[in-house]
Short mmCIF file of C-alpha atoms and ligand atoms in Angstrom, two decimals:
data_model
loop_
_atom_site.label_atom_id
_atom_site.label_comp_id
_atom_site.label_asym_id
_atom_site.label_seq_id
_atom_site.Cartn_x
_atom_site.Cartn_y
_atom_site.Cartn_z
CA UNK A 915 243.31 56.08 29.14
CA UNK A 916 239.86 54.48 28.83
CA UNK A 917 236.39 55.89 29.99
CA UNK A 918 236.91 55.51 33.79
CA UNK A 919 239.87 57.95 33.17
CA UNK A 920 241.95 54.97 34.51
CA UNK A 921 244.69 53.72 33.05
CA UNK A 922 244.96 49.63 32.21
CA UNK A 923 246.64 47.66 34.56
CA UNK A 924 247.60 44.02 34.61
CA UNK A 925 248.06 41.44 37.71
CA UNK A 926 249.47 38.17 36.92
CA UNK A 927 249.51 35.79 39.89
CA UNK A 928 245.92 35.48 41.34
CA UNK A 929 246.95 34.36 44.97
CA UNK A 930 245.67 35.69 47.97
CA UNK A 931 247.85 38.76 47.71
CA UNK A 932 247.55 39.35 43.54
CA UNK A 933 243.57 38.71 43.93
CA UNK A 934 243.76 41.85 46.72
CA UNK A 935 245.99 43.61 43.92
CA UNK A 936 243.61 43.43 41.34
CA UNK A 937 240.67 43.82 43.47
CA UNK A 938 242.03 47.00 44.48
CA UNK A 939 242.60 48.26 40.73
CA UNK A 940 238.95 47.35 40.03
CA UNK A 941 237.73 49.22 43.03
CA UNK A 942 239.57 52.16 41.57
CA UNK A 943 238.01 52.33 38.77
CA UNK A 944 241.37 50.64 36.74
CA UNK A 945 240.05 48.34 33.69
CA UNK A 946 242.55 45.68 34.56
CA UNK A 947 243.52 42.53 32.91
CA UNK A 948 244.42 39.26 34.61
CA UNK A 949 246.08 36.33 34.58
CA UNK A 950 246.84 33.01 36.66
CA UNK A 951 247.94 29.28 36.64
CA UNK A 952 244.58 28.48 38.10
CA UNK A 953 242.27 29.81 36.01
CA UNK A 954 239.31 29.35 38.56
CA UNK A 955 240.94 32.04 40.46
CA UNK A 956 239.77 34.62 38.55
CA UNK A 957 236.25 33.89 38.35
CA UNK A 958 235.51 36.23 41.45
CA UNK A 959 237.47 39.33 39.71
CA UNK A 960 235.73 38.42 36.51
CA UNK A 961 232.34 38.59 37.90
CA UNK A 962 233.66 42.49 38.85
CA UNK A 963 234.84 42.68 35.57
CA UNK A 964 237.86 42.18 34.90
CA UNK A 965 239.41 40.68 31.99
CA UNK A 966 240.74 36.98 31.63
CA UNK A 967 243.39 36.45 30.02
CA UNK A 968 244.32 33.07 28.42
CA UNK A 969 248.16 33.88 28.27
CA UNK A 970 250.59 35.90 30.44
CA UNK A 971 251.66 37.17 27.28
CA UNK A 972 247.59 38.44 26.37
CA UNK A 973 247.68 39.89 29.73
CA UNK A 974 251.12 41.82 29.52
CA UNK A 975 249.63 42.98 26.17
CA UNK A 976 246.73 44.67 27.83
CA UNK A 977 248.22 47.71 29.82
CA UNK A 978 251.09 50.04 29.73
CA UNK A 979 251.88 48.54 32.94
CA UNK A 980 252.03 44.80 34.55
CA UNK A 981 252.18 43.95 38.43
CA UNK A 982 253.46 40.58 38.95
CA UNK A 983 252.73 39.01 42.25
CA UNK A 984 253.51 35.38 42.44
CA UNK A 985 254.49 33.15 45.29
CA UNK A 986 258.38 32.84 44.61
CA UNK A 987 261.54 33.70 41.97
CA UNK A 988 261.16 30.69 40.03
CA UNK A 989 257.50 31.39 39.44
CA UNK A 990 258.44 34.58 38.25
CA UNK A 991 260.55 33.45 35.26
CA UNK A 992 258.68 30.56 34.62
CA UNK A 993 255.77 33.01 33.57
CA UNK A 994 257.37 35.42 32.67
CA UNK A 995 260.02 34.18 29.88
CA UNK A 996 257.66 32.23 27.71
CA UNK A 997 256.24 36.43 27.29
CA UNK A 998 258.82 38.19 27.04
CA UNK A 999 259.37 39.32 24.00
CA UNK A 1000 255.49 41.49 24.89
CA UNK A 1001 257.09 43.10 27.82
CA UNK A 1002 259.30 45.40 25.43
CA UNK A 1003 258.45 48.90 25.92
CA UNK A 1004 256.24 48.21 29.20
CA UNK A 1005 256.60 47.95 32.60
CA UNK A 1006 257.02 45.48 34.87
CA UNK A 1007 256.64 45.53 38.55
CA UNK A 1008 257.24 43.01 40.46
CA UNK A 1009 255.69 42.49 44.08
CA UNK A 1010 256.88 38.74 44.48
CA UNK A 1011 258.92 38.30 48.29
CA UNK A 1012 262.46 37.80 47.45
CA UNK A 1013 265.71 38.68 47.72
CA UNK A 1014 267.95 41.90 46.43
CA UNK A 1015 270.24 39.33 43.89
CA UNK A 1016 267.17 38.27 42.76
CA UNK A 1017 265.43 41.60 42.29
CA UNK A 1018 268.45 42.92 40.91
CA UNK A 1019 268.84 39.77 37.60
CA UNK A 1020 265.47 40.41 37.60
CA UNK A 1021 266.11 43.90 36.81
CA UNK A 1022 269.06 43.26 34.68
CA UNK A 1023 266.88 40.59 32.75
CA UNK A 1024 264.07 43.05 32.22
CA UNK A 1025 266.01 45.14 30.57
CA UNK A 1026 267.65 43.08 27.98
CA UNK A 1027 263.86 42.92 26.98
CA UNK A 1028 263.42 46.29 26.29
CA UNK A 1029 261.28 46.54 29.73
CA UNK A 1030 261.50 49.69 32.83
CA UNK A 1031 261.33 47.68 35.81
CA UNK A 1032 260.43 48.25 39.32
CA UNK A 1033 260.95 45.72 42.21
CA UNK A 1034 258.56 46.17 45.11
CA UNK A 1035 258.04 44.75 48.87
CA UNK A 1036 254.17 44.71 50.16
CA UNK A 1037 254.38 46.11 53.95
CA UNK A 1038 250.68 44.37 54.27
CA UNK A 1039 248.69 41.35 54.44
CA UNK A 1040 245.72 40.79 51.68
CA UNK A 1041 242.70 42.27 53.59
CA UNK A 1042 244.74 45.79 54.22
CA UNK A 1043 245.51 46.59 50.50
CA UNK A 1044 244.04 49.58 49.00
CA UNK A 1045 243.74 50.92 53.27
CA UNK A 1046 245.02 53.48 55.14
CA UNK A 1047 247.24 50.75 56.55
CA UNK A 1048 248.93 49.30 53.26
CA UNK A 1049 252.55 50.49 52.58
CA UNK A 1050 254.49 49.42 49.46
CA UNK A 1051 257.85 49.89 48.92
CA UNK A 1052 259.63 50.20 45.93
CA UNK A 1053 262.54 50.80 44.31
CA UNK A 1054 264.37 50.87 40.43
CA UNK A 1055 263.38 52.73 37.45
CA UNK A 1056 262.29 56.09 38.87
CA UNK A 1057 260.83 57.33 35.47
CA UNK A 1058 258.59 54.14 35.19
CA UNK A 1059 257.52 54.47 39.20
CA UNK A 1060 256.85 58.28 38.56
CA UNK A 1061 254.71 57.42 35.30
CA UNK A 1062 253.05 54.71 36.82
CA UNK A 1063 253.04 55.92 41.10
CA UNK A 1064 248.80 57.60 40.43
CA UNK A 1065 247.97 53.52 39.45
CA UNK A 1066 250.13 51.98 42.17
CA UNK A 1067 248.63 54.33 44.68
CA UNK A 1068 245.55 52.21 44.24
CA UNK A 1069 247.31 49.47 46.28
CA UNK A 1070 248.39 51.65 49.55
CA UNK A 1071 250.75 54.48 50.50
CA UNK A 1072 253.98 53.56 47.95
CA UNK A 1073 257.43 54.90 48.48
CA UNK A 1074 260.23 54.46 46.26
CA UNK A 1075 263.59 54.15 47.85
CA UNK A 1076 265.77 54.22 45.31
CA UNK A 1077 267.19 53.38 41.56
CA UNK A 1078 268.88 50.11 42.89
CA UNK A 1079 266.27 47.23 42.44
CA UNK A 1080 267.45 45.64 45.12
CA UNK A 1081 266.83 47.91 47.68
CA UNK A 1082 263.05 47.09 48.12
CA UNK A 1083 263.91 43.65 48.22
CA UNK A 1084 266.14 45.18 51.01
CA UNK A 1085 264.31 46.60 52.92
CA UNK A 1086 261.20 43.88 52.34
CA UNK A 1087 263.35 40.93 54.11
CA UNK A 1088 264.85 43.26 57.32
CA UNK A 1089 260.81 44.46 57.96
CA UNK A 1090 260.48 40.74 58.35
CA UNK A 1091 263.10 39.41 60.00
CA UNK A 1092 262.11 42.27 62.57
CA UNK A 1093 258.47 40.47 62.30
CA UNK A 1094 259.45 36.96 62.73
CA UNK A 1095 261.67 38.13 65.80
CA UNK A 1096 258.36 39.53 67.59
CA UNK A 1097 256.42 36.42 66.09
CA UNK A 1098 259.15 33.98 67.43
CA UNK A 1099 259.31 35.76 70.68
CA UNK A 1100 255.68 35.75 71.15
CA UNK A 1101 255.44 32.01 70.32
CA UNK A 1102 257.75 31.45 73.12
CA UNK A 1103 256.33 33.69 75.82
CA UNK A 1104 252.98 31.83 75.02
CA UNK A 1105 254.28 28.49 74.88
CA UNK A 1106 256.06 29.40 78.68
CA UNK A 1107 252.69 30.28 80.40
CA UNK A 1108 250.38 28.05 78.55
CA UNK A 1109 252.73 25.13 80.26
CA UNK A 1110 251.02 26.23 83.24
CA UNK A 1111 247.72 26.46 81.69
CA UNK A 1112 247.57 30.30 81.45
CA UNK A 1113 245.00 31.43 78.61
CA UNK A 1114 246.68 32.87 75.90
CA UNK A 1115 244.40 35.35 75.62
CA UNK A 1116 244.84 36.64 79.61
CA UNK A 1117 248.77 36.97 79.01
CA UNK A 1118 249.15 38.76 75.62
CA UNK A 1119 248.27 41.98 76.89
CA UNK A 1120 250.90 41.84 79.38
CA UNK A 1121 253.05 40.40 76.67
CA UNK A 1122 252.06 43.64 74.44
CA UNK A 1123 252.81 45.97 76.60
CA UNK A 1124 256.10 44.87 77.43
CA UNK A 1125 256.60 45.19 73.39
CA UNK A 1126 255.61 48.59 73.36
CA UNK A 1127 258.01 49.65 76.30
CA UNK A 1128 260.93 47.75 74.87
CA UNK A 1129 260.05 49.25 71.57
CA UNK A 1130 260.77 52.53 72.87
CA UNK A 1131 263.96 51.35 73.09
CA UNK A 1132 264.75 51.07 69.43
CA UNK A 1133 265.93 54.43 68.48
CA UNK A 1134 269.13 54.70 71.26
CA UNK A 1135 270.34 51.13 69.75
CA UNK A 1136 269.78 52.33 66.40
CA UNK A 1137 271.76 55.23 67.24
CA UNK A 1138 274.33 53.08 69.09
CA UNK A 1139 275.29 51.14 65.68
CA UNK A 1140 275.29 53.91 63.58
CA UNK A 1141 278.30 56.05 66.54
CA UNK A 1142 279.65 52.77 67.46
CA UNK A 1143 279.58 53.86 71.03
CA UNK A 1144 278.13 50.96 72.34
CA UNK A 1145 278.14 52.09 76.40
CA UNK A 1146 275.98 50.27 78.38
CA UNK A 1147 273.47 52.25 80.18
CA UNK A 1148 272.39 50.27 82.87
CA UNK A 1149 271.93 46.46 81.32
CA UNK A 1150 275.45 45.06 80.21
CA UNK A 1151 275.69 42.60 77.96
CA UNK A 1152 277.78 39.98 80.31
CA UNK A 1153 274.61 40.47 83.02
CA UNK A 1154 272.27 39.67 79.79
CA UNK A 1155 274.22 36.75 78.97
CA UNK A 1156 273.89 35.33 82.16
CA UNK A 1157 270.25 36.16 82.52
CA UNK A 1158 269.46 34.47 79.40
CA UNK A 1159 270.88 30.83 80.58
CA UNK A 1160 267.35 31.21 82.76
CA UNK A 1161 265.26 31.69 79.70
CA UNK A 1162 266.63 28.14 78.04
CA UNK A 1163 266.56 26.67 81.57
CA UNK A 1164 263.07 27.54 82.48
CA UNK A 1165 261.80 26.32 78.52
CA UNK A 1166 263.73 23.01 79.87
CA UNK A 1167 262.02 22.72 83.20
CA UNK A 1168 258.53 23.75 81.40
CA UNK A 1169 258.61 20.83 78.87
CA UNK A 1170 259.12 23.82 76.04
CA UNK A 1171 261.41 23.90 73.22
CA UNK A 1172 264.22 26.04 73.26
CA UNK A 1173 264.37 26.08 69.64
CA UNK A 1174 264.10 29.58 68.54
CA UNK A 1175 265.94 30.74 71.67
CA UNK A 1176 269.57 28.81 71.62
CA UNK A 1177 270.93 31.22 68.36
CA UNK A 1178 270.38 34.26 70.53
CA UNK A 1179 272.06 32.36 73.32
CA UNK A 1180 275.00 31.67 71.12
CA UNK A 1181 275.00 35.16 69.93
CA UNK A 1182 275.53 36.78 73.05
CA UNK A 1183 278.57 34.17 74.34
CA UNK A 1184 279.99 35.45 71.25
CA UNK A 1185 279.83 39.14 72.14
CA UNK A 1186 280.93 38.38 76.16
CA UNK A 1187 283.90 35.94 74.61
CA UNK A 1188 284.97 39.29 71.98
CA UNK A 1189 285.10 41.46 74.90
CA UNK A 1190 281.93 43.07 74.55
CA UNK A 1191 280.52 42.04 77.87
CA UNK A 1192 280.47 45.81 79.59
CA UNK A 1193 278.63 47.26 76.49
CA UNK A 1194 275.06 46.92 75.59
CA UNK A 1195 273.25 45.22 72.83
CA UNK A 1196 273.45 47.23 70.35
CA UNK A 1197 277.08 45.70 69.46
CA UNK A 1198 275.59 42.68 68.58
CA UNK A 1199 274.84 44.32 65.26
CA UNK A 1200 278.54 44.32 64.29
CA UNK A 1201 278.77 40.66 65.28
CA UNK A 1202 275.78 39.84 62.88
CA UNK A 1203 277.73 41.14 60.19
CA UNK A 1204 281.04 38.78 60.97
CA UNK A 1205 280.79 35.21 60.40
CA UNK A 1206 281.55 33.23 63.99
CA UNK A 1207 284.70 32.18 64.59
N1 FVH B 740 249.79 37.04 51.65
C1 FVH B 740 250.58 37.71 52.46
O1 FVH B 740 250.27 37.93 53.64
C2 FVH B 740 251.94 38.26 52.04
C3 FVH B 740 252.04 39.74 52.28
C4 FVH B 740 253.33 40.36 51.79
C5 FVH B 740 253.67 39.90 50.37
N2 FVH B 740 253.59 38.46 50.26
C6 FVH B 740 254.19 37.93 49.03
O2 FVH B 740 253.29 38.03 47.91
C7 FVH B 740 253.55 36.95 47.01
C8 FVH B 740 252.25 36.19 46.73
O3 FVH B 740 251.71 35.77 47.95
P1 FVH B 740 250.25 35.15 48.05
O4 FVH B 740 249.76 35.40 49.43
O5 FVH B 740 249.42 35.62 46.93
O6 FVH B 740 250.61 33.60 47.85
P2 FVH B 740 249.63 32.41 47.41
O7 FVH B 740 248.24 32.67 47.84
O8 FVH B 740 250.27 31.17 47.86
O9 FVH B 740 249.65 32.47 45.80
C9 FVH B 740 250.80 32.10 45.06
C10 FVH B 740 250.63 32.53 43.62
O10 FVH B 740 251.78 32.09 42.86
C11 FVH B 740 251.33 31.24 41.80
N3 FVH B 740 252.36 30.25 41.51
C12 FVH B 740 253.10 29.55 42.37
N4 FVH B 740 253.98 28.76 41.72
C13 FVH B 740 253.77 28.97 40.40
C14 FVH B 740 254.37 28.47 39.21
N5 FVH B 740 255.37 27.58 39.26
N6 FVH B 740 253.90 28.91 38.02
C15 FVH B 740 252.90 29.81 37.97
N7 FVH B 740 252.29 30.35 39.05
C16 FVH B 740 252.72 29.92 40.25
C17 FVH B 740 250.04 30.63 42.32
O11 FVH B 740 249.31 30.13 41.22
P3 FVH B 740 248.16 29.01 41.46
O12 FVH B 740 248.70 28.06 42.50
O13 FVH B 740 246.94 29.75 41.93
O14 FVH B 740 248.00 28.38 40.14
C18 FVH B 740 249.41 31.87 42.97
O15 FVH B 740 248.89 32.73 41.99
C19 FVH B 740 254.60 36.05 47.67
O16 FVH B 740 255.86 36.34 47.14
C20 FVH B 740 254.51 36.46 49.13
O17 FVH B 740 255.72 36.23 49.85
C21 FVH B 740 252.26 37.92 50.58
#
């Protein structure tokens, strides 16, 4: 504890997200120690006052606790190794995107130092960190998220799913893919009408709105998967299937790519071809999860 009544905290990686991380800690009152490839980077967070660090290892050696938030993996062991003999008795969370195998020898690795680790998915772009907005998930070593879940409050609402390291990781990548879905569909909706000129800005309302209705929609498939009973209730899948040979066709005609849309395609000529064609969507969960023939 130090005179704020804060505990230390560390942030290695300085990017846009680990400069919101530490920013955060420092608006909290945290004394918090820093560290980054780029140097330079830290120059705004010094000027708040935090503390430079010439060394992962000095910065590790500063706190109880160290959030590493770096821009892949490899970057994580890269910096990390070269300190690892300070990490013994600490803890180590680690924010970096990536997947549960990696969180997981991550985990494993941490431990043959002597280190409690936490993995941890951000559910929030820079600017919403430390807001009403920010969610972090995490998951691993529920004694060191328990002793350490006041300082990692700082960042946004943090829950921890579980002992598994992987399952932030998890969970991270499916939020995501469900984002890059809406992203990708987006793009092509937009890339439709402005081949007619339409202002982006005029359509995406519209395009919004649709969103929100088929959003609605979400918690029947989910249910769907988890029975099994996938009965159509009112849009088959063989009717969808057809449909969608307009959606390509029109991106054709329009001079658009059909780029993002031809897996989807593929996907549901699988489902009609496995005699899925009467049932609704929702079965094209269980196709994800086999390889194509
Ligand atoms: N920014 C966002 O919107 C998302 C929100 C959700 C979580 N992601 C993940 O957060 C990780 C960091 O993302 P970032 O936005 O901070 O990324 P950059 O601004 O590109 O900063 C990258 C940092 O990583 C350092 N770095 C990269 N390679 C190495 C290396 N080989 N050795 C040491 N450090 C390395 C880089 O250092 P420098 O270039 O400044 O020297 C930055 O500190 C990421 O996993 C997102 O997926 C962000």
């Amino acid at each position: 504890m130090t005179d704020s009544g804060r505990p230390p905290v560390t942030v290695i990686g300085l990017g846009d997200m680990g400069r919101a991380l530490a920013g955060a800690f420092l608006d909290r009152g945290h004394p918090t120690a820093v560290w980054n490839r780029t140097a330079s980077r830290a120059d705004a967070l010094a000027a708040r006052g935090a503390t430079v660090a010439a060394t992962p290892a000095e910065a590790i050696a500063a706190s109880p606790l160290t959030v590493v938030c770096l821009l892949d993996d490899g970057a994580v062991r890269k910096v990390l190794e070269p300190a690892a003999a300070t990490l013994r008795g600490r803890t180590l969370v680690n924010l970096t995107n990536g997947t549960p195998g990696q969180a997981r020898e991550t985990a494993a690795w941490a431990a043959g130092q002597g280190a409690e680790y936490v993995d941890g998915g951000i559910m929030a772009v820079p600017p919403m960190i430390g807001g009403p907005g920010a969610l972090v998930l995490y998951s691993g070593s529920p004694a060191a998220f328990t002793g350490h879940e006041a300082t990692l409050g700082a960042l946004g609402a943090a829950r921890h799913l579980g002992t598994d390291p992987g399952l932030a990781a998890l969970y991270d990548v499916a939020l995501l893919s469900a984002m890059y879905g809406m992203f990708g569909g987006f793009f092509q909706a937009v890339a439709l009408t402005r081949s007619e000129k339409v202002p982006a800005a005029e359509f995406t309302p519209m395009v919004a709105a649709w969103l929100g209705a088929m959003m609605e929609s979400l918690p029947a498939l989910a249910e769907a998967v988890d029975s099994g009973d996938h009965s159509a209730t009112g849009s088959n899948l063989r009717m969808q299937a057809a449909a969608y040979v307009n959606l390509l066709d029109a991106a054709r005609e329009q001079g658009v790519g059909t780029e993002l849309m031809e897996p989807m395609r593929a996907l549901l000529d699988r489902a009609v071809a496995a005699g899925h064609g009467d049932g609704d969507l929702s079965s094209l969960v269980d196709l994800l999860r086999t390889a194509p023939a």
